[in-house]
Each structure stands twice: as structure tokens, then as C-alpha cells.
PDB file of N, CA and C in Angstrom:
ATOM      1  N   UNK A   1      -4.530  20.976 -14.078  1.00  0.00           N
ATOM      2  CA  UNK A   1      -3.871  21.363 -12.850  1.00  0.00           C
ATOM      3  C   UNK A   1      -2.600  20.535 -12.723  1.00  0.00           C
ATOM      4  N   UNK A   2      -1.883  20.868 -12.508  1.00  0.00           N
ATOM      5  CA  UNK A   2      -0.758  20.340 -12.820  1.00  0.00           C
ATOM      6  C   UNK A   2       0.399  20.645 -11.441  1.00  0.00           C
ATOM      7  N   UNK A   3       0.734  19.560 -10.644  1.00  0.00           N
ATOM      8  CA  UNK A   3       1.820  19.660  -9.824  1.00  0.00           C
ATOM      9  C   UNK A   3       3.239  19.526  -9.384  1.00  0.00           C
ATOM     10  N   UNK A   4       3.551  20.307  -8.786  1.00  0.00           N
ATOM     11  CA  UNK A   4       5.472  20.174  -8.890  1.00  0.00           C
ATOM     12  C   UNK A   4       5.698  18.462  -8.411  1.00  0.00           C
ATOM     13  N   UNK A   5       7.007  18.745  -8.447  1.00  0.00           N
ATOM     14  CA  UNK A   5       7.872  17.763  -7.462  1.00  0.00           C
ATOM     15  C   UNK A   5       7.844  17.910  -6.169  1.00  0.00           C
ATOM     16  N   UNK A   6       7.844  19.249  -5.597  1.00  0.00           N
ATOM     17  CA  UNK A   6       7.828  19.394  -4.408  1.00  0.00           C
ATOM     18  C   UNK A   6       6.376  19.416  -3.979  1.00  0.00           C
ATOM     19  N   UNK A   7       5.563  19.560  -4.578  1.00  0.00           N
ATOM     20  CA  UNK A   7       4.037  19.015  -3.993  1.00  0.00           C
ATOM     21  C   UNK A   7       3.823  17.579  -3.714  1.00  0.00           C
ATOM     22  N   UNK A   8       3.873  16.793  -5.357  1.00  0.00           N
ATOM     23  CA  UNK A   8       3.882  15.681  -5.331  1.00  0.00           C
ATOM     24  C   UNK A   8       4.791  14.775  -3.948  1.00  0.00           C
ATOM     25  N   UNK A   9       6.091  15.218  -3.382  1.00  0.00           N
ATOM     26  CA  UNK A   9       7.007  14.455  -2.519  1.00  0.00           C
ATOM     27  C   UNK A   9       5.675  15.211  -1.214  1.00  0.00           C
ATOM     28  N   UNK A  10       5.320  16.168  -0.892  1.00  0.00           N
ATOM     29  CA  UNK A  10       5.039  16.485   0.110  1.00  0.00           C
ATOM     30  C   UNK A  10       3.424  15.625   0.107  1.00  0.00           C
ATOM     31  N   UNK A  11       2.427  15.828  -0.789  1.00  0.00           N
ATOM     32  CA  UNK A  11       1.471  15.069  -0.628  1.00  0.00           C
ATOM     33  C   UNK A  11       2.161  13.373  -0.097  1.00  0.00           C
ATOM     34  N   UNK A  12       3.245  12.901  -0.835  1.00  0.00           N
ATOM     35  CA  UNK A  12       3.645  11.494  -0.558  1.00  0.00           C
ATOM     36  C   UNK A  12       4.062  11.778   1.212  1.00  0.00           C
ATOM     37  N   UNK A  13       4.892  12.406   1.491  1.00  0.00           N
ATOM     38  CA  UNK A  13       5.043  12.268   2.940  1.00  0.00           C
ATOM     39  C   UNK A  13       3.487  12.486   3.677  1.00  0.00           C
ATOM     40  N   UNK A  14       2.330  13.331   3.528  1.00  0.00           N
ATOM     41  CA  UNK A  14       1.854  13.003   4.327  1.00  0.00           C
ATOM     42  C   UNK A  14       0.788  11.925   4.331  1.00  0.00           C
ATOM     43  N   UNK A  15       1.166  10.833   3.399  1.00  0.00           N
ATOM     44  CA  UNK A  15       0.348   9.648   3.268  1.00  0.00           C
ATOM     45  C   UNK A  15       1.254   8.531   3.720  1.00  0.00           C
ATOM     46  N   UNK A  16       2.347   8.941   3.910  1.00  0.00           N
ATOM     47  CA  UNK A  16       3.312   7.863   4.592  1.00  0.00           C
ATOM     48  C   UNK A  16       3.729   7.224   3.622  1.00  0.00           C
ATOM     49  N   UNK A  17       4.168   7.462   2.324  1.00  0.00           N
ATOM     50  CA  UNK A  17       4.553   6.619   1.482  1.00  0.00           C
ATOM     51  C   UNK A  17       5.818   7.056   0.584  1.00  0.00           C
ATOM     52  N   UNK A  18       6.392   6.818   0.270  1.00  0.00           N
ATOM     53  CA  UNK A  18       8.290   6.927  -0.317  1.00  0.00           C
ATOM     54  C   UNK A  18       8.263   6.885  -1.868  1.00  0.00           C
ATOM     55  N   UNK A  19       8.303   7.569  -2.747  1.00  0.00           N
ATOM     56  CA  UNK A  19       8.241   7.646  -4.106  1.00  0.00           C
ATOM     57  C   UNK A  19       9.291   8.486  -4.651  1.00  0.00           C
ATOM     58  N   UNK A  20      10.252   7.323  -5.222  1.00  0.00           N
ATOM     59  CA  UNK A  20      11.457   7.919  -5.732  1.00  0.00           C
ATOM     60  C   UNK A  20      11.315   9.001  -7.127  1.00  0.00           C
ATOM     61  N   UNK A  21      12.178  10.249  -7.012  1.00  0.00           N
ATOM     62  CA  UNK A  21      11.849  10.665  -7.959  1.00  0.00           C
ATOM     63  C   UNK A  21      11.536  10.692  -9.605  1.00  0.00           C
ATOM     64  N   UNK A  22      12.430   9.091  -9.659  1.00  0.00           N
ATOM     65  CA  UNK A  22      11.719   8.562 -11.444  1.00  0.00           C
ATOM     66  C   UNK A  22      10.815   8.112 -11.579  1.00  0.00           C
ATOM     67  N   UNK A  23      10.084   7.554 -10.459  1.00  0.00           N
ATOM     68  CA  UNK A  23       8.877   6.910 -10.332  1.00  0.00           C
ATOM     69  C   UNK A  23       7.678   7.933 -10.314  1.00  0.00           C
ATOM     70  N   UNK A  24       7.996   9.345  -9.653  1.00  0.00           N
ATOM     71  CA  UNK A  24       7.216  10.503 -10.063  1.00  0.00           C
ATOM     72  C   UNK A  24       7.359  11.110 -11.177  1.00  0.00           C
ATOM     73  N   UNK A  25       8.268  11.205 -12.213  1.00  0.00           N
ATOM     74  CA  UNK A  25       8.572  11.091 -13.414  1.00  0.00           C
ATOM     75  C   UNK A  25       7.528  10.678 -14.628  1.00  0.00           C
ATOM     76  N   UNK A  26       7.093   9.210 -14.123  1.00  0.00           N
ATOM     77  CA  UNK A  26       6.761   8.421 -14.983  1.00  0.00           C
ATOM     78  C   UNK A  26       5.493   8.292 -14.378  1.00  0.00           C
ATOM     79  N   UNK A  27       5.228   8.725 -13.408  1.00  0.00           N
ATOM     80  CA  UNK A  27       3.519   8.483 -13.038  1.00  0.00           C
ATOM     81  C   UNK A  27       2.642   9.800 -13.502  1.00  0.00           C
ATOM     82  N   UNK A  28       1.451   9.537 -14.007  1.00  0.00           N
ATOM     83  CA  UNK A  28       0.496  10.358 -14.608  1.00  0.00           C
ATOM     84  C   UNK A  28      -0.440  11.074 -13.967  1.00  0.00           C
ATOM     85  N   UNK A  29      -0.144  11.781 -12.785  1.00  0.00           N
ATOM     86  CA  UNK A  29      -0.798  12.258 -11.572  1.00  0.00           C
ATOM     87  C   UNK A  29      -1.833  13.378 -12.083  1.00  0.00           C
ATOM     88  N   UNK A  30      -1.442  14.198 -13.129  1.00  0.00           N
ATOM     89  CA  UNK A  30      -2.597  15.300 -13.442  1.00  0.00           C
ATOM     90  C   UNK A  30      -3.750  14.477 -14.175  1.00  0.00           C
ATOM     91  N   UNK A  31      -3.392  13.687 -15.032  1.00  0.00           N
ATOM     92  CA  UNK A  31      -4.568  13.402 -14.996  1.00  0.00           C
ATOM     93  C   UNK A  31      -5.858  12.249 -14.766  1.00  0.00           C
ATOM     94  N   UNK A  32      -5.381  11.767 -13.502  1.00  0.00           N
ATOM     95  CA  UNK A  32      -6.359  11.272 -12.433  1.00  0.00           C
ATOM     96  C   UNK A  32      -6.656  12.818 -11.599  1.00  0.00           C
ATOM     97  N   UNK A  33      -6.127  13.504 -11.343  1.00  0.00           N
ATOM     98  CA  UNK A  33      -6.714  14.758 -11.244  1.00  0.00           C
ATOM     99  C   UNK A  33      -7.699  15.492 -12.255  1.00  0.00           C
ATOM    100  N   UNK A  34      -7.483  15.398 -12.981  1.00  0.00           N
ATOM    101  CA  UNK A  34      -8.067  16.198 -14.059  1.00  0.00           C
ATOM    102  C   UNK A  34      -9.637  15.103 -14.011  1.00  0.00           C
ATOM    103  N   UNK A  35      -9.589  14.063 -13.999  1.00  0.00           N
ATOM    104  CA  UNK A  35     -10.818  13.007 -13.864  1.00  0.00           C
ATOM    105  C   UNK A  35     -11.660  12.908 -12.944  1.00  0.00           C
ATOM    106  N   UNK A  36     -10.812  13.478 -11.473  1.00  0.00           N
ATOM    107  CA  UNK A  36     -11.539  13.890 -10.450  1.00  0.00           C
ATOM    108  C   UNK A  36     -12.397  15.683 -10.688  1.00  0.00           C
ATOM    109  N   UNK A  37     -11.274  16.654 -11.043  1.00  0.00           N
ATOM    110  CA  UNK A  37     -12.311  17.872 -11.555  1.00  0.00           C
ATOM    111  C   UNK A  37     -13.261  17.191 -12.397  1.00  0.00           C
ATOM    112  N   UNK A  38     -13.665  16.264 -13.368  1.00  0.00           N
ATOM    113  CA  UNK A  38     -14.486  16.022 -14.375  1.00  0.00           C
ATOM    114  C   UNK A  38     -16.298  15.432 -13.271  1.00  0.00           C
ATOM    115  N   UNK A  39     -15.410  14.314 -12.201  1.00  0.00           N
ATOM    116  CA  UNK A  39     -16.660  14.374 -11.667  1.00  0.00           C
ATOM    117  C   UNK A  39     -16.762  15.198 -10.967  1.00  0.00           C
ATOM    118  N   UNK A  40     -16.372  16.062 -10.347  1.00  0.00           N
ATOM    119  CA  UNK A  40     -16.696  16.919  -9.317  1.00  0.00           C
ATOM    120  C   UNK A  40     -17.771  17.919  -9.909  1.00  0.00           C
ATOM    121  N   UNK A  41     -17.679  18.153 -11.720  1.00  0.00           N
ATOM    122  CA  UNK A  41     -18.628  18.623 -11.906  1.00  0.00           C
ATOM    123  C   UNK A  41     -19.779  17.854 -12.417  1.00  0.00           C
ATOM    124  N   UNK A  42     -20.003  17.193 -12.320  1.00  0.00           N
ATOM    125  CA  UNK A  42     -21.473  16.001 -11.840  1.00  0.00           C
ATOM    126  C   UNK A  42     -22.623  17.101 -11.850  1.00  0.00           C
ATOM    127  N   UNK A  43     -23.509  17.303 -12.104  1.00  0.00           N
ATOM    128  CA  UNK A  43     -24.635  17.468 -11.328  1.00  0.00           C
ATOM    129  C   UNK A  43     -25.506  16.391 -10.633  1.00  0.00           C
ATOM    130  N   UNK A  44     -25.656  16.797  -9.308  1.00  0.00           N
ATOM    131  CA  UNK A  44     -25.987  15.402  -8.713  1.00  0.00           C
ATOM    132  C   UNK A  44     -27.280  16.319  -7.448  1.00  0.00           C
ATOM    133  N   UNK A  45     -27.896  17.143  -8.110  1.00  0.00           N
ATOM    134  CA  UNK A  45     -28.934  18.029  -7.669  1.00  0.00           C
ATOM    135  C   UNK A  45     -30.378  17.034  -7.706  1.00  0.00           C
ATOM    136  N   UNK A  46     -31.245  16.728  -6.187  1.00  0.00           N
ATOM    137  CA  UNK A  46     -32.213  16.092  -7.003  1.00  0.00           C
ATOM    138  C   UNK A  46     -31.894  14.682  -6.238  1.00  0.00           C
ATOM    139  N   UNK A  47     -30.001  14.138  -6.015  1.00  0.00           N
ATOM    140  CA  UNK A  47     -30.428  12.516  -6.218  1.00  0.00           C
ATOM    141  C   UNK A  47     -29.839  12.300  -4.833  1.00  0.00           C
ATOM    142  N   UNK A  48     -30.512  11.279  -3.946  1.00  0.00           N
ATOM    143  CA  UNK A  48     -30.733  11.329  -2.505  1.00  0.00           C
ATOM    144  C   UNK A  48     -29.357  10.344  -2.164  1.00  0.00           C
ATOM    145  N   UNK A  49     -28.515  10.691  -1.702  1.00  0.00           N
ATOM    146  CA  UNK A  49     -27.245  10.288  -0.863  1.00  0.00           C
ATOM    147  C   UNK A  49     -27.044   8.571  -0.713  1.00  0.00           C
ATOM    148  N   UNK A  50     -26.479   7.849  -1.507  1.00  0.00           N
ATOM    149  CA  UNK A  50     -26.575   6.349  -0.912  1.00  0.00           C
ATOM    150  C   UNK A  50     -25.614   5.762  -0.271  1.00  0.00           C
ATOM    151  N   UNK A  51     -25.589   4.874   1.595  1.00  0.00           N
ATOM    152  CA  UNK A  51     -24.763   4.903   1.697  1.00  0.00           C
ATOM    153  C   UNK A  51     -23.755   3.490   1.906  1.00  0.00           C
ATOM    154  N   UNK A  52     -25.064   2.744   0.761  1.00  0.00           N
ATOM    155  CA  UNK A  52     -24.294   1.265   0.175  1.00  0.00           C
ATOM    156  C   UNK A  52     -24.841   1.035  -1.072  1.00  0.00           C
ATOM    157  N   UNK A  53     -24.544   0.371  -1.865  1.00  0.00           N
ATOM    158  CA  UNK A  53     -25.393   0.503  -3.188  1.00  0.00           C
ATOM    159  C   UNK A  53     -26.493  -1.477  -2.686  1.00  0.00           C
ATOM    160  N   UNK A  54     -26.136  -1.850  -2.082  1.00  0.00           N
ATOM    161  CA  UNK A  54     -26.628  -2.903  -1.539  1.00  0.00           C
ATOM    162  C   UNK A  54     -27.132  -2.833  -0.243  1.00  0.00           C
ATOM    163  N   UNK A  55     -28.650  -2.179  -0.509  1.00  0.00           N
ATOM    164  CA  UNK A  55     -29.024  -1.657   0.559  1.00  0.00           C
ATOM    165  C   UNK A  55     -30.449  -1.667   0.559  1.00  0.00           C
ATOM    166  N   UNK A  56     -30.974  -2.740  -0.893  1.00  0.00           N
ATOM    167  CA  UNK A  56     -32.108  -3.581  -1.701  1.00  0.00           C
ATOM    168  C   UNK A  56     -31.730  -5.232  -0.229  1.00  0.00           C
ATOM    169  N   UNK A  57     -32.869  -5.387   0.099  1.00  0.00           N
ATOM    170  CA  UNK A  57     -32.436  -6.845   0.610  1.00  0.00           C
ATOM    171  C   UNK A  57     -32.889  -7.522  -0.781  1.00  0.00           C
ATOM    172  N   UNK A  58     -32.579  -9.276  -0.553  1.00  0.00           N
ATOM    173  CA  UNK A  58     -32.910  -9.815  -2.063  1.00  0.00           C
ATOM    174  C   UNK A  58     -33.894 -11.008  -1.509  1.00  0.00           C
ATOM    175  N   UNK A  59     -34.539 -11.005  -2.561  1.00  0.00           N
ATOM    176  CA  UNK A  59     -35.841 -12.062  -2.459  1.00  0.00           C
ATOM    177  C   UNK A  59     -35.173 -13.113  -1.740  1.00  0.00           C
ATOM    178  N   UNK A  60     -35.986 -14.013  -0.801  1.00  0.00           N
ATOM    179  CA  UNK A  60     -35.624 -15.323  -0.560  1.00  0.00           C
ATOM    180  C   UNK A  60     -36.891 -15.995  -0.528  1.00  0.00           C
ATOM    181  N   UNK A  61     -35.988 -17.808  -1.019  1.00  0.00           N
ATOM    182  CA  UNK A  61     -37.038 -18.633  -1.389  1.00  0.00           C
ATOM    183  C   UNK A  61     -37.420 -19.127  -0.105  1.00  0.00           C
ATOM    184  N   UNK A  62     -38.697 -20.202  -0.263  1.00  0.00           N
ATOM    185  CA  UNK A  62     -39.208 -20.327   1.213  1.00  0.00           C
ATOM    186  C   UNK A  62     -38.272 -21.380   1.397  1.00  0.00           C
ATOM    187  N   UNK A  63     -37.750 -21.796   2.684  1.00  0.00           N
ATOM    188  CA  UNK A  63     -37.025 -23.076   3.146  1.00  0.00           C
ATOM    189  C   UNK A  63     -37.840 -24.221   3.509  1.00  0.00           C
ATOM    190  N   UNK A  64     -38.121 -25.102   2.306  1.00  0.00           N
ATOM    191  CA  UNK A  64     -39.221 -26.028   2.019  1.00  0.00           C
ATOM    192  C   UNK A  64     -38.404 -27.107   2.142  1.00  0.00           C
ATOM    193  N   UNK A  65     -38.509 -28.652   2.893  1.00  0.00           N
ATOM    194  CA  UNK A  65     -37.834 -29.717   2.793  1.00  0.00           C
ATOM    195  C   UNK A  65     -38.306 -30.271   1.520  1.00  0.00           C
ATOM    196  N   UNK A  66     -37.998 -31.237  -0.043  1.00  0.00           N
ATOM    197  CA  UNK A  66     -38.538 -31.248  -0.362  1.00  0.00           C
ATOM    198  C   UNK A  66     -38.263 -33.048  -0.720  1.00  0.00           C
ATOM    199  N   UNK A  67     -36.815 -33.363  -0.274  1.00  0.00           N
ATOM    200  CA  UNK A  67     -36.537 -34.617  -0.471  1.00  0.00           C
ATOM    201  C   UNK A  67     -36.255 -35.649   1.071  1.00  0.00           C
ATOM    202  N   UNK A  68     -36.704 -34.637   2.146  1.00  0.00           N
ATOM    203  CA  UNK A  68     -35.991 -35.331   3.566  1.00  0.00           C
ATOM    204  C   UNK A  68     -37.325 -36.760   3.517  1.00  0.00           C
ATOM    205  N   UNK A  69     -36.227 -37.088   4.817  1.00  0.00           N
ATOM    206  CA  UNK A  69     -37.230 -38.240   5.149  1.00  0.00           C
ATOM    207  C   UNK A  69     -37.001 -39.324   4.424  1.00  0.00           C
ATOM    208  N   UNK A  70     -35.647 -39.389   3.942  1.00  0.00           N
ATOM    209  CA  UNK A  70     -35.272 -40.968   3.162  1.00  0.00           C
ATOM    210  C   UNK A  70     -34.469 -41.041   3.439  1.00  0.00           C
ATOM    211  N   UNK A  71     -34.103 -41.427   4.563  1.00  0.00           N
ATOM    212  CA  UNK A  71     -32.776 -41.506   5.716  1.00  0.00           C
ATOM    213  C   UNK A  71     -32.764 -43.390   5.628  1.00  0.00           C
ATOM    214  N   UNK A  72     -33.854 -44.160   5.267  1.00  0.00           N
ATOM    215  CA  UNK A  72     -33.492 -45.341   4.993  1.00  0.00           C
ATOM    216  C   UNK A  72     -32.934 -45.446   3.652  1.00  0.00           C
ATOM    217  N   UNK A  73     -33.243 -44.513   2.757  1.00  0.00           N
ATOM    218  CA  UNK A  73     -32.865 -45.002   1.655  1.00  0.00           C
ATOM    219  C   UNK A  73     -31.607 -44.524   1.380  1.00  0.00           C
ATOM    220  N   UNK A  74     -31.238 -43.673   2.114  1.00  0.00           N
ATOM    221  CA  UNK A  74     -30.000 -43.261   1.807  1.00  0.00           C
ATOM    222  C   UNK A  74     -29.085 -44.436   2.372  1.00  0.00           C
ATOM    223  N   UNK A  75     -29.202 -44.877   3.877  1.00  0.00           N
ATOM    224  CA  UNK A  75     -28.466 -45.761   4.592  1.00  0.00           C
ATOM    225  C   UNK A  75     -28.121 -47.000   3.478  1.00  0.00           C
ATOM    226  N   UNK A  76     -29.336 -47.449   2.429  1.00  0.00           N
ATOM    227  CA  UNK A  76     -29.254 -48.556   2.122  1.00  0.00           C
ATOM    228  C   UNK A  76     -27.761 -48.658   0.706  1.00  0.00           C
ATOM    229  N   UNK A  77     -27.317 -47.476   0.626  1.00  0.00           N
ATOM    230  CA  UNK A  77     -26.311 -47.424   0.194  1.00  0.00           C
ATOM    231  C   UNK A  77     -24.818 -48.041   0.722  1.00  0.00           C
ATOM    232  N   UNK A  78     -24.989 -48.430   2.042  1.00  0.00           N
ATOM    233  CA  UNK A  78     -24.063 -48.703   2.878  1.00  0.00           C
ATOM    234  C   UNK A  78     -23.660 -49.803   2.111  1.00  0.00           C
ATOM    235  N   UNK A  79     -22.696 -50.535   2.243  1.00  0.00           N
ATOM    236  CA  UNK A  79     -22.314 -51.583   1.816  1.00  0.00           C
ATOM    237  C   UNK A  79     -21.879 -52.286   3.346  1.00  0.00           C
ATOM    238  N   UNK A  80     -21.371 -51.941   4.368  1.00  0.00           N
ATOM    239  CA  UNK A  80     -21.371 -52.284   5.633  1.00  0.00           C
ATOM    240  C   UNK A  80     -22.295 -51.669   6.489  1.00  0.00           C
ATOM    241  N   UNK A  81     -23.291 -52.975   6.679  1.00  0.00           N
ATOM    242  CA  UNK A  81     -24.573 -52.658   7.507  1.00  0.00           C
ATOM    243  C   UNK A  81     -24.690 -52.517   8.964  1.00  0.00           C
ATOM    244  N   UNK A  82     -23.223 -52.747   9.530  1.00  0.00           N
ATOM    245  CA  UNK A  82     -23.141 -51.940  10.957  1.00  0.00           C
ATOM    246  C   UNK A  82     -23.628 -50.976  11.631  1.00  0.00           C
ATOM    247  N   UNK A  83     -23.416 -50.154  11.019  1.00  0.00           N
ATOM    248  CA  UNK A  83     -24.855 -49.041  11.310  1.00  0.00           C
ATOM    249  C   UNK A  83     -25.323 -48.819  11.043  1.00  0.00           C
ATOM    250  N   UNK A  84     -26.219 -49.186   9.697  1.00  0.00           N
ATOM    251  CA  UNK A  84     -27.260 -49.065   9.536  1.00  0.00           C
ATOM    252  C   UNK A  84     -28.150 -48.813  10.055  1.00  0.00           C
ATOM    253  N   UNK A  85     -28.367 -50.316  10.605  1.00  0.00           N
ATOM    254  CA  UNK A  85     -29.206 -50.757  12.000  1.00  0.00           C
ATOM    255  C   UNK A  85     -29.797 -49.456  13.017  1.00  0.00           C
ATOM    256  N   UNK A  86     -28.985 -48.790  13.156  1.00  0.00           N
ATOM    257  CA  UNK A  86     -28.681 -47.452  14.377  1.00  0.00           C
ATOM    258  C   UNK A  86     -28.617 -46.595  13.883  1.00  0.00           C
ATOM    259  N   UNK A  87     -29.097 -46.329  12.394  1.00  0.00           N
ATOM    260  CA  UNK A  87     -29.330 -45.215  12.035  1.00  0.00           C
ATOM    261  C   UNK A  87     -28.106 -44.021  11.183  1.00  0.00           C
ATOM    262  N   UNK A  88     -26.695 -44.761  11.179  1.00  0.00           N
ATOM    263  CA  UNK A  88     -25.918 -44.029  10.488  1.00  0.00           C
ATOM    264  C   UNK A  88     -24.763 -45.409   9.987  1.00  0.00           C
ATOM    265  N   UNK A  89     -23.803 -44.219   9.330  1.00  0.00           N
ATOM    266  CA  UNK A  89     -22.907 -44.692   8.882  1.00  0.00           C
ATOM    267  C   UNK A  89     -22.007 -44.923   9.228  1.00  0.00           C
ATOM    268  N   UNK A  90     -21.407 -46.589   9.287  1.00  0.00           N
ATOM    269  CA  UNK A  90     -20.088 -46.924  10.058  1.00  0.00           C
ATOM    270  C   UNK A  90     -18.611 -46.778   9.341  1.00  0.00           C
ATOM    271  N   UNK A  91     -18.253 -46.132   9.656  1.00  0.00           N
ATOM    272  CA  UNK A  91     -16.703 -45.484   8.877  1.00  0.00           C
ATOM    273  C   UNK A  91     -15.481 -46.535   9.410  1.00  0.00           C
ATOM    274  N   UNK A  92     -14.430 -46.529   9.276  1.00  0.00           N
ATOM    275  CA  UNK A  92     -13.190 -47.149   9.756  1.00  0.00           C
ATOM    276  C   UNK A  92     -12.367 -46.245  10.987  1.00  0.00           C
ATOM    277  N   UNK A  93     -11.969 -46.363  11.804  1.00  0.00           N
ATOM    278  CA  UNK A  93     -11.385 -45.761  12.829  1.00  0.00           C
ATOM    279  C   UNK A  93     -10.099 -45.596  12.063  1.00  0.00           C
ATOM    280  N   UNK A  94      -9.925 -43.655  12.472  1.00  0.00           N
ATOM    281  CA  UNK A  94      -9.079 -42.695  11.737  1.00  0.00           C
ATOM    282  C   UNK A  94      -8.153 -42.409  12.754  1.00  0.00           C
ATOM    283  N   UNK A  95      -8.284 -42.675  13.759  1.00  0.00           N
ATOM    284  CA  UNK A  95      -7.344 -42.069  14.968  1.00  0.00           C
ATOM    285  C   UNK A  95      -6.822 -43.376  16.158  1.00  0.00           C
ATOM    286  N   UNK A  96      -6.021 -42.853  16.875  1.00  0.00           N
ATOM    287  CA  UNK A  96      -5.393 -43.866  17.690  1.00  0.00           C
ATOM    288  C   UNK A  96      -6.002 -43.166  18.837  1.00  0.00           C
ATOM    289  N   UNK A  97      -5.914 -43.940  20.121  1.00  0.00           N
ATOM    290  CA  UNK A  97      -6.675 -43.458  21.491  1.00  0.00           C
ATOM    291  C   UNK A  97      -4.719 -42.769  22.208  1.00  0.00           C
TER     292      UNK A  97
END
């Protein structure tokens, strides 16, 4: 199937888009057409409409703690034991008041 110039400019105007005529020249429009007749003849008799292909939810693992609860041992990494003591980590003041 094969289309003019004056199709091709008129399909472009009503998609809102500007395609100079060397650029329609050099573009291969029949046959991405011709690829669309190819699926169109599909037989697709039989296979039920999908309307995401991700539409499987996916396994999930259980949300098991499996290392918590070493909140001292982590602290003892501190090298300044300022907060330790209280349970976190004492940083350097980043901001001005």
C-alpha cells in the first residue's frame, strides 16, 4: 500500500507535526505499513484480551528481622562515645542557628 505526498503531508497535519518534503522522501512509510497489514493478519481467535502483560502479582518473601537487635553493637563502632550512652550517633554540627 503505498502513499502519496499529499496523504503523507495530510496524515502529518492531522497529528500536528511538520515534515519537510525530503524528509518524506527518505522515510520508509509503506513499509511499517505493510508490517502493520502483516499483524493485522494474526490469528488471534481463542486468546483472551490482556490489558497489561504485568498483571501476574510476584511472589514476596516474608519480612523476617533477621539481624536487628544489635543496636549496641553497632553503636560500639563509634569512636566518639557521646552518644552512645543515649542510644545514637553523635555527628558534628552541619548548620549555623
Amino acid at each position: 500500500m503505498a502513499f502519496s505526498k499529499q496523504q503523507l503531508h495530510k496524515f502529518a497535519d492531522l497529528i500536528r507535526i511538520d515534515i519537510p518534503d525530503e524528509k518524506l522522501e527518505q522515510m520508509n512509510i509503506d513499509s511499517v505499513i505493510d508490517w502493520l497489514d502483516k499483524l493485522q493478519q494474526i490469528d488471534t481467535r481463542g486468546i483472551e484480551p490482556m490489558l497489561n502483560p504485568a498483571e501476574h502479582k510476584l511472589p514476596r518473601r516474608a519480612d523476617v528481622v533477621t539481624d536487628g537487635n544489635i543496636r549496641d553493637a553497632v553503636l560500639a563502632n563509634d569512636p566518639d562515645t557521646a552518644g552512645v550512652s543515649r542510644g545514637y550517633f553523635a555527628v558534628p554540627k552541619v548548620m549555623d542557628e
